[in-house]
CSV table of C-alpha atoms and ligand atoms in Angstrom, one decimal:
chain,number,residue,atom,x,y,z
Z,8,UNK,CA,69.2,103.8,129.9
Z,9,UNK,CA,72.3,101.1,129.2
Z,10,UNK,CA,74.6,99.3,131.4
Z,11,UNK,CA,78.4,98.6,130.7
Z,12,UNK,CA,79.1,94.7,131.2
Z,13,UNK,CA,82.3,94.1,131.4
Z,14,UNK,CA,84.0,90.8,131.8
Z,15,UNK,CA,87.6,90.5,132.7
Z,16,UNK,CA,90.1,87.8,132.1
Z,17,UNK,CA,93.4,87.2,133.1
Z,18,UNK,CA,94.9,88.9,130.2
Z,19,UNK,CA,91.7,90.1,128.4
Z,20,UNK,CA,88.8,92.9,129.1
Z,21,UNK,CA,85.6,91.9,126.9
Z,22,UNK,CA,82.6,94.8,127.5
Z,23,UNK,CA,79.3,95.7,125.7
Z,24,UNK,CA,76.9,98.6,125.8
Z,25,UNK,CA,73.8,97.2,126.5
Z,26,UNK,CA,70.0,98.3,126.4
Z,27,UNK,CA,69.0,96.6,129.1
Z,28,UNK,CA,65.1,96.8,128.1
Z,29,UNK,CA,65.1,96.6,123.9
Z,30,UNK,CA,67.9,93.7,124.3
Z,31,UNK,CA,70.4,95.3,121.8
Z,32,UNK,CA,74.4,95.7,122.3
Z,33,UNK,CA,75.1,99.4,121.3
Z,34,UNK,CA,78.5,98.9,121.5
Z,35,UNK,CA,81.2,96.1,122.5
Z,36,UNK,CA,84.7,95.3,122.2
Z,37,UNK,CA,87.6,93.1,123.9
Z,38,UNK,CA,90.7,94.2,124.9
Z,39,UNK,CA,93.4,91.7,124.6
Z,40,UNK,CA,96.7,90.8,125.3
Z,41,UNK,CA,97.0,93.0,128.7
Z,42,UNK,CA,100.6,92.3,130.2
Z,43,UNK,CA,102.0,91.4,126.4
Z,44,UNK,CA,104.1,93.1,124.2
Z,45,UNK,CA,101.8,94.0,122.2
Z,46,UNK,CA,98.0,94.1,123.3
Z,47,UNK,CA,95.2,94.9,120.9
Z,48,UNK,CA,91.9,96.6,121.3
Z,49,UNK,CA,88.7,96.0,119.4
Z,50,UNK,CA,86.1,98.5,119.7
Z,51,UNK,CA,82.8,98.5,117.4
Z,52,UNK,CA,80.0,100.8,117.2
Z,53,UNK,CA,77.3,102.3,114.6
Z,54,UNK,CA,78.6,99.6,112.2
Z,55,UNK,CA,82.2,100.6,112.6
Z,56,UNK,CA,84.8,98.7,114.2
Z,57,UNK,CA,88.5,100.0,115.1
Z,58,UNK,CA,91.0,97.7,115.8
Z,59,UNK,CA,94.1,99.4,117.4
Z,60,UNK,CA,97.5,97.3,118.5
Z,61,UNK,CA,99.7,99.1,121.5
Z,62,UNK,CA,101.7,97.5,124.4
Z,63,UNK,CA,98.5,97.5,127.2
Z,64,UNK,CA,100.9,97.0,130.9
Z,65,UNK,CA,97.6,96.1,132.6
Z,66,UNK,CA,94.3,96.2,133.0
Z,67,UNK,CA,93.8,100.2,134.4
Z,68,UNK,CA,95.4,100.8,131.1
Z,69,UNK,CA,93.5,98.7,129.5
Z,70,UNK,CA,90.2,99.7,130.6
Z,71,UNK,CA,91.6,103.6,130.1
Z,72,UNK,CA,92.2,102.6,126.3
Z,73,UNK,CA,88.5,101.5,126.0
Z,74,UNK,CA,87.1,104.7,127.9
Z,75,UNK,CA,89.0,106.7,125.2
Z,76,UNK,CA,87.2,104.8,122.5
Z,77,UNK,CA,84.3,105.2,123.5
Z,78,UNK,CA,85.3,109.2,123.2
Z,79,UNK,CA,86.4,109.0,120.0
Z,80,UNK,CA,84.6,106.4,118.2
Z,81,UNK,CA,81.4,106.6,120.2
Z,82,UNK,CA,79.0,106.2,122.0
Z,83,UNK,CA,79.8,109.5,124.4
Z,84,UNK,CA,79.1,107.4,127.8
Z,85,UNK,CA,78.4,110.8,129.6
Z,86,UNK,CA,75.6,111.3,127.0
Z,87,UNK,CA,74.5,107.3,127.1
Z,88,UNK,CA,72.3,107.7,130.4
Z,89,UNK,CA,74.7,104.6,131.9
Z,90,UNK,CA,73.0,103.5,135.2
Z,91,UNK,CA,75.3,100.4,135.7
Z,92,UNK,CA,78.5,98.7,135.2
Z,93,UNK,CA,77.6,95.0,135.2
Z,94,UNK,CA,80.6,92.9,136.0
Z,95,UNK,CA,80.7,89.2,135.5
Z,96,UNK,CA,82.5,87.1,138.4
Z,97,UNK,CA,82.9,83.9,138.1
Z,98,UNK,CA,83.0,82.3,141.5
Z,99,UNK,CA,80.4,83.3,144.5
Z,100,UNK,CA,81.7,80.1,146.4
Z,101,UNK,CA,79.1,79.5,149.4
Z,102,UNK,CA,78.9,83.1,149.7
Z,103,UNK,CA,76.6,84.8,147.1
Z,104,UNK,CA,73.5,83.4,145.9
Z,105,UNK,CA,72.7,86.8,144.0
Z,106,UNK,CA,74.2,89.6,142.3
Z,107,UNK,CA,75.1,92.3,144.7
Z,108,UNK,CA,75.7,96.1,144.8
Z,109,UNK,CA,80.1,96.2,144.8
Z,110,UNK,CA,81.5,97.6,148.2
Z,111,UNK,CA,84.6,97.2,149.6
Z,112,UNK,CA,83.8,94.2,151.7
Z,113,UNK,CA,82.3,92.2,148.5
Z,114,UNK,CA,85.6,92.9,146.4
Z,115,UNK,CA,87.3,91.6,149.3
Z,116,UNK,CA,84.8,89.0,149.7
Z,117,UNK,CA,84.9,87.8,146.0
Z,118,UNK,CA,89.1,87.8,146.6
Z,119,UNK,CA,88.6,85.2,149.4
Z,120,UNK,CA,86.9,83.0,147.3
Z,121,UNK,CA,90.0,82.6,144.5
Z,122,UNK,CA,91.6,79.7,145.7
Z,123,UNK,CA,88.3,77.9,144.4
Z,124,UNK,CA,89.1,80.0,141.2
Z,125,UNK,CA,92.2,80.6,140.7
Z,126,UNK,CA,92.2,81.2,137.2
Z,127,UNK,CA,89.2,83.6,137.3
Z,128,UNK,CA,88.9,85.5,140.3
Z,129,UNK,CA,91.5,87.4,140.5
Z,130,UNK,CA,91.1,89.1,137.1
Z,131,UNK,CA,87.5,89.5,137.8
Z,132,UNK,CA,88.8,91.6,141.1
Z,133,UNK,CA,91.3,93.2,139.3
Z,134,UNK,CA,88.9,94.6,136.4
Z,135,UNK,CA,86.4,95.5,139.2
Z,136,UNK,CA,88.8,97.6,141.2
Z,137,UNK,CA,89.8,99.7,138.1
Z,138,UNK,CA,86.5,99.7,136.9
Z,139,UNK,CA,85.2,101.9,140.0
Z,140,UNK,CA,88.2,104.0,139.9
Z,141,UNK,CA,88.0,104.6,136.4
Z,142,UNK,CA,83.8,105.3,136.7
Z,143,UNK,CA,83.5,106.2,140.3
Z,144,UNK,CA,79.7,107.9,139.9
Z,145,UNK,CA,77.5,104.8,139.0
Z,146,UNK,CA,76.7,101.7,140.9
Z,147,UNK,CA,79.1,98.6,140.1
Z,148,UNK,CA,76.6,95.4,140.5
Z,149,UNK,CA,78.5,91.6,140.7
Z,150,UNK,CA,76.7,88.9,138.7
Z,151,UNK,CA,78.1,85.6,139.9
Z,152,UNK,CA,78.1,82.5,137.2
Z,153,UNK,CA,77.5,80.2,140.5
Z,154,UNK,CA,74.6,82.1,141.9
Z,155,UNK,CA,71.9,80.2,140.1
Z,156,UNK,CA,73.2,77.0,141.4
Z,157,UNK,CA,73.7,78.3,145.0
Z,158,UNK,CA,70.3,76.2,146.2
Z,159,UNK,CA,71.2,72.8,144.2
Z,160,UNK,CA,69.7,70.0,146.5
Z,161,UNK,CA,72.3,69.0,149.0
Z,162,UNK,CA,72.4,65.4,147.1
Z,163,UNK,CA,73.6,67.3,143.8
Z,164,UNK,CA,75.9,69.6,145.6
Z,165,UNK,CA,77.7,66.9,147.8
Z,166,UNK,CA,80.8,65.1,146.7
Z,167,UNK,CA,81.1,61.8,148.5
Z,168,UNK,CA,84.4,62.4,150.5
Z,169,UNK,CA,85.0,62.9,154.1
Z,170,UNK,CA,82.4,65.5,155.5
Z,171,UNK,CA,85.4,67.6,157.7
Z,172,UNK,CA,87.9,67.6,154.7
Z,173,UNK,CA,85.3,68.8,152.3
Z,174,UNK,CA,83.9,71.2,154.5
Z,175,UNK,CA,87.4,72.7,155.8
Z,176,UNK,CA,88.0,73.0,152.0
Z,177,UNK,CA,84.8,74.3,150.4
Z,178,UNK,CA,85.1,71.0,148.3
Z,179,UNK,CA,81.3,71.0,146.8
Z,180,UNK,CA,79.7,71.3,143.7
Z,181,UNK,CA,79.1,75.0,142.8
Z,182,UNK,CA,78.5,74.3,139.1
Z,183,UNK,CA,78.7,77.6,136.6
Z,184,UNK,CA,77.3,79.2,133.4
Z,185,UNK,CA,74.7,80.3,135.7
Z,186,UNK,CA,73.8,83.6,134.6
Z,187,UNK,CA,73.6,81.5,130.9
Z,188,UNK,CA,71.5,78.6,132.6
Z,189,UNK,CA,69.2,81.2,134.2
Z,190,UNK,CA,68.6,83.3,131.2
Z,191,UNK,CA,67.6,80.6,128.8
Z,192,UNK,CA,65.2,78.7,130.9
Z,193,UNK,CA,63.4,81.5,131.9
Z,194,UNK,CA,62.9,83.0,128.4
Z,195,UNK,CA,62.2,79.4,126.7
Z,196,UNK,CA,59.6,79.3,129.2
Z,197,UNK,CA,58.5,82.5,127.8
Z,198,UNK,CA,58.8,82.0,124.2
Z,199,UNK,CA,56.8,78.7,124.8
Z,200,UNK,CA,54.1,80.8,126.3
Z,201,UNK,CA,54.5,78.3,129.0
Z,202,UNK,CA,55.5,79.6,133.0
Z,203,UNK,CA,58.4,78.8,133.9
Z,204,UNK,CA,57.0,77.3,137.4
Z,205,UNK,CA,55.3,74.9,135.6
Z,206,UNK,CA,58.4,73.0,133.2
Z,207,UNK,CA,61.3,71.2,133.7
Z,208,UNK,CA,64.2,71.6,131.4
Z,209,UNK,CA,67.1,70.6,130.4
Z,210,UNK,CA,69.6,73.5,129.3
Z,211,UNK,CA,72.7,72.5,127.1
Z,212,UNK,CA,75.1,75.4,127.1
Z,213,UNK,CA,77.6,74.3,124.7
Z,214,UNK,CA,80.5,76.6,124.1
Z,215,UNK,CA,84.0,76.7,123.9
Z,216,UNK,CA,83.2,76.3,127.8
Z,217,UNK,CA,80.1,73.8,128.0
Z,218,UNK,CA,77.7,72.7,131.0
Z,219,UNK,CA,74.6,70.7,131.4
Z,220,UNK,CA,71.8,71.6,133.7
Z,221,UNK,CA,68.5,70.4,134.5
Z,222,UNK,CA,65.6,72.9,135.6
Z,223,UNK,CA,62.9,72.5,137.6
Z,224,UNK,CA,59.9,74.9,138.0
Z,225,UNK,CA,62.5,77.7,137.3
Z,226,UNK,CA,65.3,76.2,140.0
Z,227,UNK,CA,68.4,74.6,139.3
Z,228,UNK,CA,67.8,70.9,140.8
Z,229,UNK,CA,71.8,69.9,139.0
Z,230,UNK,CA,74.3,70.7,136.5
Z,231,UNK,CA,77.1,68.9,135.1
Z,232,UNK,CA,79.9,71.4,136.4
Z,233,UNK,CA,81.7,70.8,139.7
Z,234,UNK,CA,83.7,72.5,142.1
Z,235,UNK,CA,85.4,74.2,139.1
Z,236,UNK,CA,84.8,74.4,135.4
Z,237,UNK,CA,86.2,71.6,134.6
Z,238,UNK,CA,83.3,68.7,135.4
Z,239,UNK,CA,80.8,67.3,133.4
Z,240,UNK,CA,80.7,67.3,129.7
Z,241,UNK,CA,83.9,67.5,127.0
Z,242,UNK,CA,84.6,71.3,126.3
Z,243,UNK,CA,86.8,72.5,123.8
Z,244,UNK,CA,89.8,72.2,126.0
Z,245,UNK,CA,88.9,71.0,129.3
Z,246,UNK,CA,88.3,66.8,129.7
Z,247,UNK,CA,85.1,67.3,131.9
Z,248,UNK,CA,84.6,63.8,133.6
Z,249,UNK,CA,88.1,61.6,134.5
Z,250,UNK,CA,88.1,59.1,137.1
Z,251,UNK,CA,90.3,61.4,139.8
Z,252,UNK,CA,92.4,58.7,140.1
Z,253,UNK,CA,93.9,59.5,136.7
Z,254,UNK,CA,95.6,62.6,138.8
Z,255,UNK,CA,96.6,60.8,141.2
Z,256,UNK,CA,98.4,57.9,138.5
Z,257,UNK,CA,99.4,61.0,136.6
Z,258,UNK,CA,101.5,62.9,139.1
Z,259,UNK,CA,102.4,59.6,141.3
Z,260,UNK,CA,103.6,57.4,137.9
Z,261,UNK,CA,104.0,59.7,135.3
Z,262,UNK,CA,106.1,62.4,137.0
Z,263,UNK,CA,103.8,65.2,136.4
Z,264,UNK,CA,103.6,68.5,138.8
Z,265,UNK,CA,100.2,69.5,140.1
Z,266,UNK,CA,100.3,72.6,137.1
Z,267,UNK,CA,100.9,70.5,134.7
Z,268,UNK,CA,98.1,68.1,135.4
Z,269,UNK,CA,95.9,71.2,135.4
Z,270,UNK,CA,97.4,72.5,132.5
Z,271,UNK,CA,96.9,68.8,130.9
Z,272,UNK,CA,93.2,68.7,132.2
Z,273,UNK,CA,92.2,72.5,131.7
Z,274,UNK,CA,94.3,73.5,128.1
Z,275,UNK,CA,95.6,70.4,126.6
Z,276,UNK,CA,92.1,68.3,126.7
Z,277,UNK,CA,88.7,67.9,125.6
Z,278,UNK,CA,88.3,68.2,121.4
Z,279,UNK,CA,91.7,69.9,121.7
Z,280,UNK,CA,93.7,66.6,123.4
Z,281,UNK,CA,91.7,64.2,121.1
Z,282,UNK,CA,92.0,66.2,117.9
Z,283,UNK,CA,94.2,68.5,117.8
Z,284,UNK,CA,91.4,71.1,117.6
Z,285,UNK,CA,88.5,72.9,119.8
Z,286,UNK,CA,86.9,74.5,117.2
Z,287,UNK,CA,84.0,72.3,116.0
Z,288,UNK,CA,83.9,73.9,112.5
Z,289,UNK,CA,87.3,72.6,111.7
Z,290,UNK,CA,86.5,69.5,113.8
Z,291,UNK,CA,84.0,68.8,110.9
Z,292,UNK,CA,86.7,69.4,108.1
Z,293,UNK,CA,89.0,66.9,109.5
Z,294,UNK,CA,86.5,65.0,109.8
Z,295,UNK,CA,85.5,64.9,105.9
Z,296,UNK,CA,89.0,64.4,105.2
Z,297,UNK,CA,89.0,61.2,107.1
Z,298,UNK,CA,91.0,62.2,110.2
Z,299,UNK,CA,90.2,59.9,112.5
Z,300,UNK,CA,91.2,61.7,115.9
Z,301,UNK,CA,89.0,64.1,114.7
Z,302,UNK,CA,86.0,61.2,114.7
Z,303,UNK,CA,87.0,60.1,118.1
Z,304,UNK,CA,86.5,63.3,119.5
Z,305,UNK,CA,83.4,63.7,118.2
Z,306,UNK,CA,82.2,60.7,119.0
Z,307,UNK,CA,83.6,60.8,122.7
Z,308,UNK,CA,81.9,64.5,122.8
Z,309,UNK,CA,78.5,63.3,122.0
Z,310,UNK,CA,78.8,59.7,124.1
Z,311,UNK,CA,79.2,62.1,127.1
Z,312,UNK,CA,76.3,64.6,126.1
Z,313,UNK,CA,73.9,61.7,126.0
Z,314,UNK,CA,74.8,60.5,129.2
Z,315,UNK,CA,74.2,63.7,130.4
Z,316,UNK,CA,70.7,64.2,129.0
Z,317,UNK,CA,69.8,60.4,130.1
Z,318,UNK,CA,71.1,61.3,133.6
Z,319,UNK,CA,69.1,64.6,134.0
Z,320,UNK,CA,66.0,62.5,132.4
Z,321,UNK,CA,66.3,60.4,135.0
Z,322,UNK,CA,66.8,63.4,137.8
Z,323,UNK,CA,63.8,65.4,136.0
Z,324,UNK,CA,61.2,62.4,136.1
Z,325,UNK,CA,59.5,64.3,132.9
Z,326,UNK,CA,61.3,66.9,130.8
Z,327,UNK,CA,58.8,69.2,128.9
Z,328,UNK,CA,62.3,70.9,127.2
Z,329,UNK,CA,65.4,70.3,125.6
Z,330,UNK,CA,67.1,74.0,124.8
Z,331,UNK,CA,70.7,74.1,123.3
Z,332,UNK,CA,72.4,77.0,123.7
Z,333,UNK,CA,75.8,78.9,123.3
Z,334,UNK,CA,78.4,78.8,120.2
Z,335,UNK,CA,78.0,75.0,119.3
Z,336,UNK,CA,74.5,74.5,120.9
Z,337,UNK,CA,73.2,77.5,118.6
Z,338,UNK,CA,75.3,76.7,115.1
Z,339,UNK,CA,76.3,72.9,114.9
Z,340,UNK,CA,72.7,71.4,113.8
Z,341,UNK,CA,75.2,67.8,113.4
Z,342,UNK,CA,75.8,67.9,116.5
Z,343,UNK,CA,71.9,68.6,117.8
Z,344,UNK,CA,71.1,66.0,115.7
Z,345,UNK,CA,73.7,63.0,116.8
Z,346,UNK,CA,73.2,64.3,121.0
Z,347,UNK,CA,69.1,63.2,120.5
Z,348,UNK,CA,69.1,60.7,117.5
Z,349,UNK,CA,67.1,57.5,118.6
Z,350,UNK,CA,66.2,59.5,121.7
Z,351,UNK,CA,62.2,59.0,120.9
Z,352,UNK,CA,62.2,56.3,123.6
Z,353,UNK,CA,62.8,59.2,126.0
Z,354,UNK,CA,60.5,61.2,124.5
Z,355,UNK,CA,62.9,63.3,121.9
Z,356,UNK,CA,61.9,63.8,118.6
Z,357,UNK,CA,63.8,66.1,116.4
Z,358,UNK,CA,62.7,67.4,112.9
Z,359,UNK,CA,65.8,67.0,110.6
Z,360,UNK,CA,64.5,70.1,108.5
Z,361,UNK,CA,63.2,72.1,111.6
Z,362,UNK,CA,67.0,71.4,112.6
Z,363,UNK,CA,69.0,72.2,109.6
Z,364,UNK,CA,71.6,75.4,109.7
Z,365,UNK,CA,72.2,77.6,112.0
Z,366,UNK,CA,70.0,79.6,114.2
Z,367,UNK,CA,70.2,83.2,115.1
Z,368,UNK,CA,66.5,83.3,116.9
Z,369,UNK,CA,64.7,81.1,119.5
Z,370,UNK,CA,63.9,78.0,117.2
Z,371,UNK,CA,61.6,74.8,117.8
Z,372,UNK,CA,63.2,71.9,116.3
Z,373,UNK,CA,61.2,68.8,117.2
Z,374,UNK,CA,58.5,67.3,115.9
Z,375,UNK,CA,54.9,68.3,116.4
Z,376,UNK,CA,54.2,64.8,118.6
Z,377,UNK,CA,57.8,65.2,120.7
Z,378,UNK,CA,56.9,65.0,124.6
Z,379,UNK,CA,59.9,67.0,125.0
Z,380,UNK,CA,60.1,70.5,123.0
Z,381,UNK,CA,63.4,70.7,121.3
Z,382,UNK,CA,64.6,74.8,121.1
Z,383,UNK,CA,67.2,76.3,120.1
Z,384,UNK,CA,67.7,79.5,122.1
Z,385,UNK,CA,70.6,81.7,121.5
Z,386,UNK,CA,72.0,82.4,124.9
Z,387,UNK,CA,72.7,86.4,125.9
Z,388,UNK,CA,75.1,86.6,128.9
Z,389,UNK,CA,75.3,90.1,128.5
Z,390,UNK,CA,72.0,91.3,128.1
Z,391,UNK,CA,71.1,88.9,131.1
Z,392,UNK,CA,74.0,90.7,133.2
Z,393,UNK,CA,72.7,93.9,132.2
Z,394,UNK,CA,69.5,93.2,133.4
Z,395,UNK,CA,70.4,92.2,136.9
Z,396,UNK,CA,72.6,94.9,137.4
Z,397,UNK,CA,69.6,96.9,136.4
Z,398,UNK,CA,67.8,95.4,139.1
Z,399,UNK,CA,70.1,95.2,141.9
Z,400,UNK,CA,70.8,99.0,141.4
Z,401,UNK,CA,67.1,99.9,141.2
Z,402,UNK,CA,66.6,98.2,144.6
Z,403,UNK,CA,69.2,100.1,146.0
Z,404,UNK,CA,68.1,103.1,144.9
Z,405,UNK,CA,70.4,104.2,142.6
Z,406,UNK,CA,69.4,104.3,139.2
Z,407,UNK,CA,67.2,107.7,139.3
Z,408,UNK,CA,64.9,105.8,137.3
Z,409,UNK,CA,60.8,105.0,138.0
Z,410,UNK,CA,60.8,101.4,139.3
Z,411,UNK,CA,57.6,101.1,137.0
Z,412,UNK,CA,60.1,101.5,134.1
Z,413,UNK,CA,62.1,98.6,135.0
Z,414,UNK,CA,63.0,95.4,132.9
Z,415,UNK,CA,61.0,93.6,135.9
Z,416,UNK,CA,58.0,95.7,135.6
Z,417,UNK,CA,58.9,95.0,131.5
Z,418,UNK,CA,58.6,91.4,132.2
Z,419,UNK,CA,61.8,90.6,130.6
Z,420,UNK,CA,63.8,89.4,134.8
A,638,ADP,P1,82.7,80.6,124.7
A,638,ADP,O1,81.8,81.7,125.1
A,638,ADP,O2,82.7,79.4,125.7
A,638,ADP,O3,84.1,81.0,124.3
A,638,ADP,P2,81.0,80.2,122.4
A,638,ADP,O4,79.7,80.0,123.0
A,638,ADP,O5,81.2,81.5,121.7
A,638,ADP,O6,82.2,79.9,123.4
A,638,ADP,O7,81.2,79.0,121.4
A,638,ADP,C1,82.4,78.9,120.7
A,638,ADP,C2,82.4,77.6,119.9
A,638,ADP,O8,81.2,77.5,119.1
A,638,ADP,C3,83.5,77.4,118.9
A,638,ADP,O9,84.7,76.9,119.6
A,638,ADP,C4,82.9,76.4,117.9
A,638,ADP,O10,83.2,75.1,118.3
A,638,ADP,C5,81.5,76.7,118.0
A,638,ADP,N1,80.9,77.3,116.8
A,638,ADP,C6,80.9,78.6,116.5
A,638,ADP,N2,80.4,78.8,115.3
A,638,ADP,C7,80.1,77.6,114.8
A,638,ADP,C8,79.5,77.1,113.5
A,638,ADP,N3,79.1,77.9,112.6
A,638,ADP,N4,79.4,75.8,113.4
A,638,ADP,C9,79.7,74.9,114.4
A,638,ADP,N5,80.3,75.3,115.5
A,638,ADP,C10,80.4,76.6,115.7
C-alpha cells in the first residue's frame, strides 16, 4: 500500500509517495509558483526527475499538473494500491488533538481556526478541498503540526495576560512541528532500545523553521514555539524570542503598520536580519571570510539554543536524550558541537569524532560516560504523516486492508 502526503503552501504544493510500512518515498515533487507567471513543477521518480515550467493559475491546476505526472512519468496511482491522502495542516487550534478522517465539518473546522494561522491555513484548506475533488475515492486524513502539543501542562500553555482577553482570543501556546517532535522521540526511544515511557528528551528540530521541545515518557511537557511559529529559538527568518514590547515601540515610534512588523518579524529576521542569509552553509562561508554579521548571527543563534536546552533541563529534572533533528540539526555538526560545548556540567558529553560530517542515519554522538545520549536522528515528516493517515483510515474502516497488517501491528506508530 502507499499514501500521498501532500503539503500545501500559499503558493506551493510539495507531495511524496510514501510506503507507509518499508519507510521509502516512491515518488515526490513540489509544485511552485501557483498564482505566478510562470510556476514550475518538479516531479521525480525511479531515479528520474522532470522539471516542467508553465503559468499554474491555482492550486486545482496545480494539483491537476501533478496527477498528470504521475501518468506519464510514473508511478500509475490507479495501479499504486493508494489507501490515503495524508495532508499536513498546520494549525488544530484548541480543536484537534489528533489527526482525523476529512469531512465537510473538519474542512470548515480547520477554516475557523486561520486567524491563528493566517499564513498557513488557508492554503492547507485550499489544497485539501481540491485534493478530494481531484481523488474523490480514498479517505483524506488531516495531520495537525499542533496535535502533539494539544496536552502541554496548563503552566506551559498559558501566557500570563488577562484570563478573558486571552480566552476570547485563543491567545495560548499551541507550539508546532508536532508531527516532527512526535516522530523523533518515539523512534529515538526505539533505536535506543529504550521505551519511550520510560525517557525524557529533549528534541531540537532545527530547520529553516526550528523548535525546541522537551519530552516526557512519550508526552510533550513544552516546546519553544507559541501561539504561532514565530516563538522560541532564531530560525532562518523568523526572530523567535523579542520582548513584545519591541512591537509595540516598533509600530507606536517607528511608524510601522502591523504587516510590516510581521513581515519584519516573520521574513526579514532571524540569520536572515543579522546576516544577510538563512542558509547556514553560506552562513559558514561568510563566516571564513571574516564577515562579522555573519558571526553575530551565529553566535546569537546558538546563545538562544543553549538557553533553550538549559531551560528544558531544568523543566525535565533528568534528560536521558539530546536528539537534533531536521536540515541544520542533521548536517551542521559546528553547530551540534558549539549548542553542547562545556555542557558536561549538565550532563552532555559529545564525541568530536562521533560528531563530525553529516548524518544521513540515526547517529549517537556522545561519549560512552554522557548521562544524556546525544543522537542525531534524521527527522521524516512525511513518512510520519503517512503513517497516521494509515491509521486513522484503518480505524475507520477504510483502507480494505487486515488491521494485523498495519504499521501499528508493525510497531513502527
Ligand atoms: P525546512 O523544512 O524548515 O524548510 P530543513 O529542515 O530542510 O528546513 O532545513 C533547511 C536548512 O538546513 C537550510 O536552511 C540550511 O541552513 C540547513 N542545511 C541544509 N544542508 C546543510 C548542510 N550540509 N550543512 C549545514 N546546514 C545545512
Amino acid at each position: 500500500m502507499t499514501v500521498l502526503v501532500v503539503n500545501s503552501g500559499s503558493s506551493s504544493i510539495k507531495y511524496q509517495l510514501v510506503d507507509p510500512v518499508g519507510g521509502g518515498a516512491i515518488a515526490s515533487g513540489v509544485v511552485e509558483r501557483i498564482g505566478e507567471e510562470t510556476g514550475s513543477l518538479t516531479h521525480t521518480f525511479g531515479g528520474r526527475k522532470v522539471t516542467r515550467t508553465d503559468p499554474i493559475p491555482d492550486h486545482a491546476a496545480g494539483l491537476r499538473a501533478v496527477l498528470a505526472l504521475f501518468d506519464e512519468v510514473g508511478p500509475d496511482l490507479a495501479s499504486s494500491d493508494v489507501v490515503a491522502v495524508g495532508h499536513r495542516v498546520v494549525h488544530g487550534g484548541s480543536v484537534f488533538s489528533t489527526p482525523v478522517l476529512v469531512t465537510d465539518e473538519v474542512v470548515d473546522q480547520i477554516e475557523a481556526i486561520s486567524p491563528l494561522a493566517p499564513l498557513h491555513n488557508p492554503a492547507n484548506v485550499t489544497g485539501i478541498r481540491v485534493a478530494r475533488e481531484l481523488l474523490p475515492d480514498v479517505p483524506h486524513v488531516v495531520v495537525f503540526d499542533t496535535a502533539f502539543f494539544h496536552g502541554l501542562p496548563e503552566a506551559a500553555s498559558t501566557y500570563a495576560i488577562d484570563r478573558d482577553v486571552a480566552r476570547e482570543h485563543g491567545v495560548r501556546r499551541y507550539g508546532f512541528h508536532g508531527t516532527s517532535h512526535h516522530y523523533v522521540s518515539r523512534q529515538v526511544a526505539q533505536f535506543l532500545g529504550r521505551r519511550v515511557e520510560d525517557l525524557n528528551t529533549i528534541v531540537l528540530h532545527l530547520g529553516n523553521g526550528a523548535s525546541a521541545s522537551a519530552v516526557r515518557g512519550g508526552h510533550a511537557v513544552e516546546t519553544s514555539m507559541g501561539m504561532t511559529p514565530l516563538e522560541g529559538l532564531v530560525m532562518g527568518t523568523r526572530s523567535g524570542d523579542v520582548d513584545p514590547a519591541v512591537l509595540i515601540h516598533l509600530q507606536r515610534n517607528a511608524g510601522l503598520s502591523v504587516d510590516e512588523v510581521d513581515d519584519l518579524l516573520n521574513r526579514r529576521s532571524g540569520l536572515k536580519g543579522l546576516a544577510g542569509e538563512n542558509d547556514f552553509r553560506a552562513l559558514h562561508d561568510l563566516i571564513s571570510d571574516g564577515d562579522e554579521g555573519a558571526q553575530l548571527a551565529l553566535d546569537v543563534y546558538i546563545h538562544r539554543l543553549r538557553k533553550y536546552i538549559g531551560a528544558y533541563t531544568a523543566v525535565l529534572g533528568r534528560v536521558d536524550v539530546l536528539v537534533f533533528t531536521a536540515g541544520v540539526g542533521e548536517n551542521d555538526d559546528v553547530v551540534r558541537a558549539l549548542a553542547t560545548a562545556g555542557l558536561e556540567p549538565l550532563g552532555l558529553e559529545l564525541d568530536p569524532n562521533l560528531n563530525a560530517g553529516r548524518k544521513k542515519a540515526p547517529t549517537i554522538v556522545s561519549r560512552d560516560v554522557s548521562r544524556t545520549t546525544i543522537v542525531v536522528y534524521p527527522t521524516n515528516e512525511e513518512l510520519a504523516i503517512a503513517r497516521q493517515a494509515v491509521e486513522v483510515a484503518e480505524a475507520a474502516g477504510l483502507t480494505g486492508e487486515e488491521s494485523d497488517d498495519s504499521p501499528a501491528a508493525a510497531g513502527h506508530a
